[in-house]
């Protein structure tokens, strides 16, 4: 097994363990009512662990294989420096986190819910690591790689790969924003998308979309770990540091 493959499955294992462990902690700010679980915590933790290993591991492994076919750097590609893979991407992610904080302080009076909720500290650290690994598997490593490969390599036979990559990246960023809707609807009691204020729709799509586009840029330049670094530092600034004070 290649070292990059071992690294990937090591990250999936970390994600699975953290996600399973998080079931034993409050999932969101303690000001919100915590709903009862449908099964014992041990059963829920085991189920979460298994789903992540099988589903995220399988989709991510497929994404790794397809990424190499659309010129995305390997996880441990020696042509990509650690400065680009971790430092520059981390700075970009932190900048995204700062933008989210500024936007939250401006838009909270218009979005109908006020300031966004954050996981309690130190669960926020687990959430930041888990989201960075897991969501980048789905929305960058698999989604972008699969659709870019399918459309550019298979349907169009190698044409317009760069343009298709960015078109798919935009769709991925939008999907990434929409993926946050269920949590918002659950926390704030919205019965449907239509019940959510228009300003809240715009904020969710625009701000999550920003992270999605920046992560896609570093995914293309630095590979999966570059995207993870962007997402991780955005969430550390947004959920861990800012969430600690609001």
Tab-separated table of N, CA and C in Angstrom, residues 118-119 121-126 128 232 234-245:
chain	number	residue	atom	x	y	z
A	118	UNK	N	-22.265	27.748	18.043
A	118	UNK	CA	-20.988	27.044	17.923
A	118	UNK	C	-20.936	25.913	18.950
A	119	UNK	N	-20.192	24.857	18.656
A	119	UNK	CA	-20.004	23.806	19.667
A	119	UNK	C	-19.291	24.369	20.889
A	121	UNK	N	-16.601	24.674	23.792
A	121	UNK	CA	-15.187	24.334	23.927
A	121	UNK	C	-15.056	23.286	25.040
A	122	UNK	N	-14.244	22.234	24.908
A	122	UNK	CA	-13.291	21.949	23.827
A	122	UNK	C	-13.847	21.052	22.716
A	123	UNK	N	-15.163	20.761	22.744
A	123	UNK	CA	-15.746	19.944	21.679
A	123	UNK	C	-15.551	20.607	20.324
A	124	UNK	N	-15.463	21.944	20.329
A	124	UNK	CA	-15.256	22.684	19.082
A	124	UNK	C	-13.967	22.267	18.375
A	125	UNK	N	-12.962	21.870	19.160
A	125	UNK	CA	-11.701	21.422	18.557
A	125	UNK	C	-11.924	20.099	17.816
A	126	UNK	N	-12.640	19.176	18.466
A	126	UNK	CA	-12.957	17.891	17.822
A	126	UNK	C	-13.787	18.120	16.564
A	128	UNK	N	-13.863	20.802	14.667
A	128	UNK	CA	-13.057	21.427	13.611
A	128	UNK	C	-12.213	20.392	12.879
A	232	UNK	N	-9.613	23.360	8.129
A	232	UNK	CA	-9.266	23.242	9.547
A	232	UNK	C	-9.054	24.605	10.182
A	234	UNK	N	-9.934	27.580	9.058
A	234	UNK	CA	-11.159	28.384	9.023
A	234	UNK	C	-12.036	28.037	10.222
A	235	UNK	N	-12.168	26.733	10.502
A	235	UNK	CA	-13.013	26.305	11.614
A	235	UNK	C	-12.385	26.600	12.970
A	236	UNK	N	-11.062	26.541	13.054
A	236	UNK	CA	-10.406	26.878	14.325
A	236	UNK	C	-10.658	28.345	14.675
A	237	UNK	N	-10.504	29.220	13.692
A	237	UNK	CA	-10.761	30.649	13.940
A	237	UNK	C	-12.244	30.884	14.211
A	238	UNK	N	-13.100	30.266	13.404
A	238	UNK	CA	-14.537	30.524	13.461
A	238	UNK	C	-15.202	29.832	14.648
A	239	UNK	N	-15.005	28.538	14.794
A	239	UNK	CA	-15.710	27.783	15.832
A	239	UNK	C	-14.968	27.762	17.169
A	240	UNK	N	-13.642	27.575	17.130
A	240	UNK	CA	-12.899	27.408	18.381
A	240	UNK	C	-12.657	28.750	19.056
A	241	UNK	N	-11.967	29.674	18.358
A	241	UNK	CA	-11.630	30.958	18.983
A	241	UNK	C	-12.850	31.871	19.106
A	242	UNK	N	-13.529	32.116	18.005
A	242	UNK	CA	-14.688	33.008	18.045
A	242	UNK	C	-15.834	32.384	18.834
A	243	UNK	N	-16.050	31.087	18.624
A	243	UNK	CA	-17.123	30.404	19.332
A	243	UNK	C	-16.934	30.413	20.843
A	244	UNK	N	-15.709	30.544	21.298
A	244	UNK	CA	-15.420	30.572	22.733
A	244	UNK	C	-15.981	31.833	23.383
A	245	UNK	N	-16.106	32.907	22.591
A	245	UNK	CA	-16.482	34.198	23.164
A	245	UNK	C	-17.929	34.613	22.899
